[in-house]
Coordinates of C-alpha atoms and ligand atoms in Angstrom, one line a residue:
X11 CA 56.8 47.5 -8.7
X12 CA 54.8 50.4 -10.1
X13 CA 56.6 51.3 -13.3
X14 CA 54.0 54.7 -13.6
X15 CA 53.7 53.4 -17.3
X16 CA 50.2 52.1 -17.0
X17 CA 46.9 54.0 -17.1
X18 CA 43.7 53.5 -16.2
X19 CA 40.5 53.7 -18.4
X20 CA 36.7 54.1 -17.6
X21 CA 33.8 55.5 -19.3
X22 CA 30.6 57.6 -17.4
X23 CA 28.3 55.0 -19.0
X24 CA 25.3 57.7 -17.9
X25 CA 26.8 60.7 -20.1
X26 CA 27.9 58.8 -23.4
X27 CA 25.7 59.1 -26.0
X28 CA 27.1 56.4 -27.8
X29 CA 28.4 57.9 -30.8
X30 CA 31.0 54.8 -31.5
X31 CA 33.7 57.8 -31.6
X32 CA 35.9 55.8 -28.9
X33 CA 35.3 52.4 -30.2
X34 CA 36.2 53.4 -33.5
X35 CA 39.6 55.2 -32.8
X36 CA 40.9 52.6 -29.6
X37 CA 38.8 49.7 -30.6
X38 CA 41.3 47.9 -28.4
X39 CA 40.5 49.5 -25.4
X40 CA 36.4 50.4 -26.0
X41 CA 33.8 48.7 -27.0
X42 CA 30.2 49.4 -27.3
X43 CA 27.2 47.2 -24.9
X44 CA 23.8 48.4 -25.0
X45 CA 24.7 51.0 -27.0
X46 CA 27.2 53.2 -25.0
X47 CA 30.7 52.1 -24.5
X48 CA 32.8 50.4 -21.9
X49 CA 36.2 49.7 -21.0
X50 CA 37.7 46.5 -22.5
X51 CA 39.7 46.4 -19.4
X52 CA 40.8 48.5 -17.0
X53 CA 44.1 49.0 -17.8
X54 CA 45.6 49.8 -20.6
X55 CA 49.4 50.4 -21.9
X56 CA 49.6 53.8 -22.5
X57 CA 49.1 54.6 -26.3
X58 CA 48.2 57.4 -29.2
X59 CA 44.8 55.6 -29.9
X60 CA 43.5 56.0 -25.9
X61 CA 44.7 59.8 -26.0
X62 CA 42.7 60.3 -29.5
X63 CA 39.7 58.7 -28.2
X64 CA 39.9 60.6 -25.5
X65 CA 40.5 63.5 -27.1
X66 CA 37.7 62.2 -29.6
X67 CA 34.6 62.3 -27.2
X68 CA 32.2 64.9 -27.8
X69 CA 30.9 65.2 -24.3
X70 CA 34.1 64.1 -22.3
X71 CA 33.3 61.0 -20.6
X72 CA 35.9 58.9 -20.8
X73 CA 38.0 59.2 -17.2
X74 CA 42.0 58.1 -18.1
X75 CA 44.3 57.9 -14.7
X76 CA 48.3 57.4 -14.4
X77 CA 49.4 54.4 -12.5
X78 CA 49.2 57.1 -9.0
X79 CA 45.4 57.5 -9.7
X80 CA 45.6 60.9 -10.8
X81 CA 43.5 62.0 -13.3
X82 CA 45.4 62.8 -16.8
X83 CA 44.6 64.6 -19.9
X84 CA 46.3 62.8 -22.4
X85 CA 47.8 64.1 -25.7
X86 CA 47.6 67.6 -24.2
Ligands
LIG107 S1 33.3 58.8 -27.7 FE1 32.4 59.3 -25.7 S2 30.2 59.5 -26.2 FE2 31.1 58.5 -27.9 S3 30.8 56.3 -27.5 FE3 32.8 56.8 -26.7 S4 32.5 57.4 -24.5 FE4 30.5 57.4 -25.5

């Protein structure tokens, strides 16, 4: 059953500039390879750490999408 309380997480690898912001607020959800970040996985629980690093990235690359696909802008 789709409960609507999961969301996905991915980052545009080609825009981050790899400032660590993400990693370093939801270091459970990012991680840095190469020297840009990545998803740990794909989907996360939904949580105040995921919205901050979202909110966090200076050029707005990280994509976060309720359990229907949509495209969310947490925290706000
Ligand atoms: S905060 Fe944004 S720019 Fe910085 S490492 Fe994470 S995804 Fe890349």
């Amino acid at each position: 059953m789709n409960t609507g309380a999961d969301w996905t997480i991915e980052v545009d690898r080609s825009v981050c500039i790899g400032n660590k912001m993400c990693v370093s607020v939801a270091p459970d959800a990012f991680e840095m390879a190469e020297g840009k970040a990545r998803a740990r996985t794909e989907n996360v629980s939904p949580s105040e750490s995921v919205a901050d690093a979202y909110e966090s990235c200076p050029v707005s690359v990280i994509v976060v999408r309720d359990a229907t696909g949509e495209e969310i802008e947490p925290g706000n």
